[in-house]
XYZ file of C-alpha atoms in Angstrom:
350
model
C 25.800 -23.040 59.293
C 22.641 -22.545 57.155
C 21.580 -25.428 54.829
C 20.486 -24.921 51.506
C 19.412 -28.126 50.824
C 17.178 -30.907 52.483
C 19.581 -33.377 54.443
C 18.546 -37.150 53.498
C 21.955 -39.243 53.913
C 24.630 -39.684 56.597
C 26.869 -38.127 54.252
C 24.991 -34.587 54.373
C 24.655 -34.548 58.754
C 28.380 -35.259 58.723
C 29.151 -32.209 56.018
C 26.447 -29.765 58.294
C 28.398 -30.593 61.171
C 25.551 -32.816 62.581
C 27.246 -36.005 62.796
C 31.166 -36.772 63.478
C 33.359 -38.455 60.729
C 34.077 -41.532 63.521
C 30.314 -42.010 63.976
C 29.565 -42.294 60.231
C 30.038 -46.338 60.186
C 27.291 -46.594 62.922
C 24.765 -43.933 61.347
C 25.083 -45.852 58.272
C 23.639 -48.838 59.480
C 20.691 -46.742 60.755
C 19.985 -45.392 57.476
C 19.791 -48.559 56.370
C 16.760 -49.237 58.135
C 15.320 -46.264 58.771
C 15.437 -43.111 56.622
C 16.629 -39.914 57.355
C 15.238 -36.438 56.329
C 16.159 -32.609 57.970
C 14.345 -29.577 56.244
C 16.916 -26.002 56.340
C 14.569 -25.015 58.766
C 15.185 -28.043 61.445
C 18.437 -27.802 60.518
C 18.835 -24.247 61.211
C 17.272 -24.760 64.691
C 19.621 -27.221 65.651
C 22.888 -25.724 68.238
C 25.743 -27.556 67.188
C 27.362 -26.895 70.496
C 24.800 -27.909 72.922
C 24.925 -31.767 72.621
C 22.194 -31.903 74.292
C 20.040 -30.066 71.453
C 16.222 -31.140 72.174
C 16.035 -30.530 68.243
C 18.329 -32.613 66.958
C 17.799 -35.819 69.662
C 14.270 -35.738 67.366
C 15.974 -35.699 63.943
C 19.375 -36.713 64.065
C 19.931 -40.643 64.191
C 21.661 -41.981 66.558
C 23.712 -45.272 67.018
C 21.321 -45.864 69.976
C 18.683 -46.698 67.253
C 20.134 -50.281 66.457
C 19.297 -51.446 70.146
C 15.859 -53.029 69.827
C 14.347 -54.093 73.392
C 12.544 -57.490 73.312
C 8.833 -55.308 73.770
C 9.063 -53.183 70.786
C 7.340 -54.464 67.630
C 7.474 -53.165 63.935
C 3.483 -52.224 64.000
C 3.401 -50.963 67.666
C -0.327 -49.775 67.574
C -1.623 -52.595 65.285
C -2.628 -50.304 61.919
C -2.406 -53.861 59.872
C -4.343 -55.734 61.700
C -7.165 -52.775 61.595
C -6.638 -52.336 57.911
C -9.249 -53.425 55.553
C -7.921 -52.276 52.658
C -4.687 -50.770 51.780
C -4.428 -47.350 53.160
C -7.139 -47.412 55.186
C -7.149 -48.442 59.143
C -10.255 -48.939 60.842
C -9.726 -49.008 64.802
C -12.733 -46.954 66.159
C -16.671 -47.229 64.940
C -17.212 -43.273 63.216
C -13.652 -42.602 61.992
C -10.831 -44.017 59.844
C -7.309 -42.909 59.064
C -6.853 -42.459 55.512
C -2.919 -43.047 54.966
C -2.284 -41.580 51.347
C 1.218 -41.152 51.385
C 4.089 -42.877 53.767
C 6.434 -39.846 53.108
C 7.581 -37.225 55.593
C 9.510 -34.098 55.045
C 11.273 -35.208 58.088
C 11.594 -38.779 59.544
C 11.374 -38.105 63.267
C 14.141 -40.733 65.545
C 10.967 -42.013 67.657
C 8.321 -42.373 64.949
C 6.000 -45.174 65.743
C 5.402 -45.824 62.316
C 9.217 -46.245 61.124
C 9.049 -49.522 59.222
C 6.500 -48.382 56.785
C 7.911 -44.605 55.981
C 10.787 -43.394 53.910
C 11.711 -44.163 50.497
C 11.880 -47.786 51.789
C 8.356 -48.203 53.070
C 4.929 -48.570 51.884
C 5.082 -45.432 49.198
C 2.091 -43.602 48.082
C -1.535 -44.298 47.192
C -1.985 -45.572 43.432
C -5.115 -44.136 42.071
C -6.932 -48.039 42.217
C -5.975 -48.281 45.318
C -6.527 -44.166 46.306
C -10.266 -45.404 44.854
C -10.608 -48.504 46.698
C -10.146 -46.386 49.926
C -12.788 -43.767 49.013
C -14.930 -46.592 48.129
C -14.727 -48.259 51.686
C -15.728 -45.205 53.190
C -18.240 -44.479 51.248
C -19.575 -47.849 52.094
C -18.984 -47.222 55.857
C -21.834 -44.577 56.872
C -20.941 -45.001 60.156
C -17.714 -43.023 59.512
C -18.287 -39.477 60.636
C -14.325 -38.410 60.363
C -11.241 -39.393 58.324
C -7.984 -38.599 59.506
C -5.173 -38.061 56.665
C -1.918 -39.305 58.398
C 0.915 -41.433 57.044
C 3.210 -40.078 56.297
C 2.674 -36.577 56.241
C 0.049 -35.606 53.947
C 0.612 -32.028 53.470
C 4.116 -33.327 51.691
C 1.139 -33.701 48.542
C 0.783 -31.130 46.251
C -1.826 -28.640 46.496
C -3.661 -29.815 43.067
C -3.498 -33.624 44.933
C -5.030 -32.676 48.099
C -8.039 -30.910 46.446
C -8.586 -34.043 44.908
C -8.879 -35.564 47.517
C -10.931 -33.680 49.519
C -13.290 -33.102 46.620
C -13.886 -36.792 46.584
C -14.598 -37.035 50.405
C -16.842 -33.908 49.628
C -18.808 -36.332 47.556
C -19.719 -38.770 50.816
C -22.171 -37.494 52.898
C -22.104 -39.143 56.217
C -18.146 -38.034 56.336
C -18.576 -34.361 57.958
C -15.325 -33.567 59.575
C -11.910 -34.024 58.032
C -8.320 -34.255 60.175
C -4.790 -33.526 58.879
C -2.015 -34.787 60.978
C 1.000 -32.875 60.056
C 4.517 -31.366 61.007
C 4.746 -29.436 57.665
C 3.880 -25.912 59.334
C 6.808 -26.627 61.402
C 9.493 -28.116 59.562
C 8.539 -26.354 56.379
C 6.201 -23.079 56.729
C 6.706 -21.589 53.374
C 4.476 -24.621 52.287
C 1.429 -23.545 54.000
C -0.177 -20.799 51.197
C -3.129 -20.017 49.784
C -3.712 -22.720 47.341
C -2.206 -25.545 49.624
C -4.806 -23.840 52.239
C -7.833 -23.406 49.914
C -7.053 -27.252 48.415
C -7.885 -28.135 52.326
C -11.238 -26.657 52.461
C -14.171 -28.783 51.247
C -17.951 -27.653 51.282
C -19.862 -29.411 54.209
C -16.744 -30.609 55.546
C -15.180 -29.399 58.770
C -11.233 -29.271 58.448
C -9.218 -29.559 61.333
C -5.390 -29.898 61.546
C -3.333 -31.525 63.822
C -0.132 -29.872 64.408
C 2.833 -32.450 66.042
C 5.503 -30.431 67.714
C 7.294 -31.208 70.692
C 9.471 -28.611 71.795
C 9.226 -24.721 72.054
C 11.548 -24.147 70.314
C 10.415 -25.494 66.462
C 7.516 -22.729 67.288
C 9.507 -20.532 64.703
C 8.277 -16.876 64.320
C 7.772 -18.519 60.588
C 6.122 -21.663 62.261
C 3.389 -19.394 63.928
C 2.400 -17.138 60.976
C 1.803 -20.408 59.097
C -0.754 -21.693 61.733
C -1.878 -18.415 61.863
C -2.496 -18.778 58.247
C -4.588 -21.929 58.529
C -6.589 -20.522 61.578
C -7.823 -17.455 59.904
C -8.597 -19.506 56.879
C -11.259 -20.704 59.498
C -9.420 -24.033 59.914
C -9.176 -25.530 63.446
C -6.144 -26.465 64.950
C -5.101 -28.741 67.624
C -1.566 -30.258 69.130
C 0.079 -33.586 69.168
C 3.090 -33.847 71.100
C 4.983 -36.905 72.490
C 6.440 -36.879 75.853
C 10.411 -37.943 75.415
C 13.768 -38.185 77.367
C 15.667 -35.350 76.426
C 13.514 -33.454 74.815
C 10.244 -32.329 76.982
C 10.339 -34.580 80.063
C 10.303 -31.607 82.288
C 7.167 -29.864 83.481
C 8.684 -26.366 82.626
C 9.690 -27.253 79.173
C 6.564 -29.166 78.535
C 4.358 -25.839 80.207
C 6.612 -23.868 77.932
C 5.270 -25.974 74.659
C 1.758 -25.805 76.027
C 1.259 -22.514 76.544
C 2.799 -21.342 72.980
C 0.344 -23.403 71.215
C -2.671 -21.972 72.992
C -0.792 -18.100 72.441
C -1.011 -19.169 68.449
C -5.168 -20.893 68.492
C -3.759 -24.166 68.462
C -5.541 -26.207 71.192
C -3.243 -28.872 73.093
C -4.957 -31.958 72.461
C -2.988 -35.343 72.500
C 0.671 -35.689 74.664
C 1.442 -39.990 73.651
C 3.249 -41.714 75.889
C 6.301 -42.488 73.425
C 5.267 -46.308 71.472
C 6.993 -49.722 71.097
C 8.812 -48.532 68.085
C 11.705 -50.321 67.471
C 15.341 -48.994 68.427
C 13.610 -46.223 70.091
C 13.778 -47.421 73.791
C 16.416 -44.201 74.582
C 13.366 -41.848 74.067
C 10.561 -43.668 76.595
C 9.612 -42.533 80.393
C 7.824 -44.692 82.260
C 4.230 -44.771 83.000
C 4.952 -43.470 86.433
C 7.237 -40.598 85.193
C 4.809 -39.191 82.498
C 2.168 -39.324 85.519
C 4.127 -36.997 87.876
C 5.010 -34.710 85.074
C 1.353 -34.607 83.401
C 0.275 -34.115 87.165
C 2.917 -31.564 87.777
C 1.213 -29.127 85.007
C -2.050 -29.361 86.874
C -2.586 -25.380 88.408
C 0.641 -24.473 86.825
C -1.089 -23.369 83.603
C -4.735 -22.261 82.325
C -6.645 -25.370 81.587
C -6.832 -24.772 77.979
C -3.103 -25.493 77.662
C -3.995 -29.160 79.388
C -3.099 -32.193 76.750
C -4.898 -35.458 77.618
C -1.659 -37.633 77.692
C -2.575 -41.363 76.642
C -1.185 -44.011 75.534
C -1.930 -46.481 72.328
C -2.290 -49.970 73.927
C 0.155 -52.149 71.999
C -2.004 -54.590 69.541
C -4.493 -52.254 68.229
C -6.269 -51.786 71.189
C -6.735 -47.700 71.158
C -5.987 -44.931 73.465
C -6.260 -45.050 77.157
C -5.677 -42.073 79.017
C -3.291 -42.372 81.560
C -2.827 -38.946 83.598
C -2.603 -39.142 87.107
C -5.567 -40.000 88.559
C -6.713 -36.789 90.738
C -9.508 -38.137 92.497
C -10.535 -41.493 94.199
C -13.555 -42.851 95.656
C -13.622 -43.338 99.621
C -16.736 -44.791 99.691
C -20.568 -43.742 100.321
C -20.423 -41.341 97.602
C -17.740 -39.452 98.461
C -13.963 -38.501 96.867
C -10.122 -37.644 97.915
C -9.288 -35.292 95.884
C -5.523 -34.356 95.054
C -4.475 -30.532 94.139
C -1.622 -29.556 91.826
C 0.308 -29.078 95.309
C 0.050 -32.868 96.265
C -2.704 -31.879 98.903
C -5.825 -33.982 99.719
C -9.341 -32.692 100.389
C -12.270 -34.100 100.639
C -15.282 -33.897 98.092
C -17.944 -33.231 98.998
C -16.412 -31.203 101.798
C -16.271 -33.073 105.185
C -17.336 -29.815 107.125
């Protein structure tokens, strides 16, 4: 079944065959809290007879959602307490997120930043506060890079997002420029030549972040619309989160890997799934993601290797937690692990 429209209520999974008629009480007290949002083209992905559909686990809500576990927290990575004025977070020294917009084109079930997105959450940018923003970085030269998350900020129209890089144009010390997106995913007709040529800034470097998490959203349509961006002479790299269900394997995940780097998108960040609430369902352990990270180790080229890290809870930034491959014995010298669980010495012992 094909959609023709967007899917935003319970009412619309149940009449694409996404959601049962008995489960409708439970979904609606998901949508409640969180929002909901398929594109046709997730939708279209999604096999309605596989109910184990990596696809829809990601986008289809789930009664599981209304369990919160006593850890998870409603800011997971601390963005208020790093926010000195709205839209704005300030975590590390030379770079800021600028969040413009707290809408997505699709509301993903493990999003860390769930309580502030969706129709209910913190909305858009006015232009004060849109100014108040520029004027914090331009008072920060220490900020080299500004990251436009959210929200998805490709959802903006093309005429808004040349605005806004023709304002960051305007502040020198800011030379590189990061969007964080699912758009050329979820929505690929989206990425033409005006949306592309609003990106582009003079004396800025763009890069964009693509977050996919499964090989299969790589869409012959998907690829032609990075392709689009990368020819433009924008740089690409991958965000993925590991989850249960959908890429906790070291095949699938290899799979995922490998596609990006077959399409110029460099794998860059795999997150250890947040304390989002109601998303416990989705998270490995620690130990789990290690042995899976590790598992990819020889099994592909190295430029399909994602640094997999986690955000420490309370604002705290990345770590990266991979499986450590080598250990200190002592006097200078290592145990090194292969990709086959072997140990050898460093420098050699003969």
């Amino acid at each position: 079944m094909n959609a023709v429209k967007p899917i935003k209520s319970v009412d619309d999974l149940v009449k694409a065959g996404l959601a049962a008629p008995a489960d409708r009480a439970a979904l609606e007290a998901v949508a409640a809290r969180y929002a909901i949002a398929l594109t046709p083209v997730v939708t279209r992905l999604i096999d309605r007879a596989d109910p184990d559909d990596p696809i829809a686990r990601q986008f289809v809500p789930d009664a599981a959602e209304l369990t919160i576990a006593p850890e998870e927290r409603a800011d997971p990575i601390g963005d208020h307490s790093h926010s000195p004025v709205e839209g704005i977070v300030h975590r590390y020294p030379d770079r800021v997120l600028l969040k413009a917009v707290h809408v997505c084109p699709v509301y993903c079930r493990f999003c860390f930043r769930r309580e502030m997105v969706g129709p209910q959450g913190l909305g858009t940018l006015d232009a004060a506060a849109m100014q108040a923003a520029f004027d914090y970085i331009s008072g920060h030269e220490e900020i080299w890079e500004v990251i436009l998350t959210g929200g998805d900020p490709l959802v903006l129209s093309s005429r808004r997002l040349g605005e806004i890089m023709e304002a960051l144009a305007g502040i020198a010390h800011v030379k590189i420029v990061r969007f964080h997106t699912r758009v050329p995913v979820v929505d690929p007709e989206k990425i033409d030549a005006a949306l592309i040529d609003a990106l582009r800034a003079s004396g800025k470097t763009v890069y964009v972040a693509l977050h996919a998490n499964h090989v299969s959203e790589l869409t012959p349509e998907a690829r032609a619309a990075c392709g689009r961006l990368v020819d433009a002479g924008i740089a690409m790299v991958s965000q993925s989160v590991l989850l249960k269900g959908v890429n906790d394997d070291p095949d699938v995940l290899a799979k995922l890997m490998k596609a990006f780097v077959e399409i110029r998108v460099k794998p860059y960040y795999l997150h250890h799934p947040d304390l989002a609430p109601g998303t416990s369902h989705f998270r490995v352990t620690i130990e789990e993601g290690q042995e899976i990270v590790a598992a990819l180790r020889g099994r592909i080229s190295g430029l399909c290797q994602p640094a997999y890290i986690l955000d420490i809870p309370g604002g705290h930034g990345k770590a990266v937690i991979s499986g450590s491959a080598i250990r200190a014995t002592g006097d200078g010298c290592y145990s090194v692990t292969d990709y086959r669980g072997g140990e050898h010495s460093y420098p050699p012992a003969d």
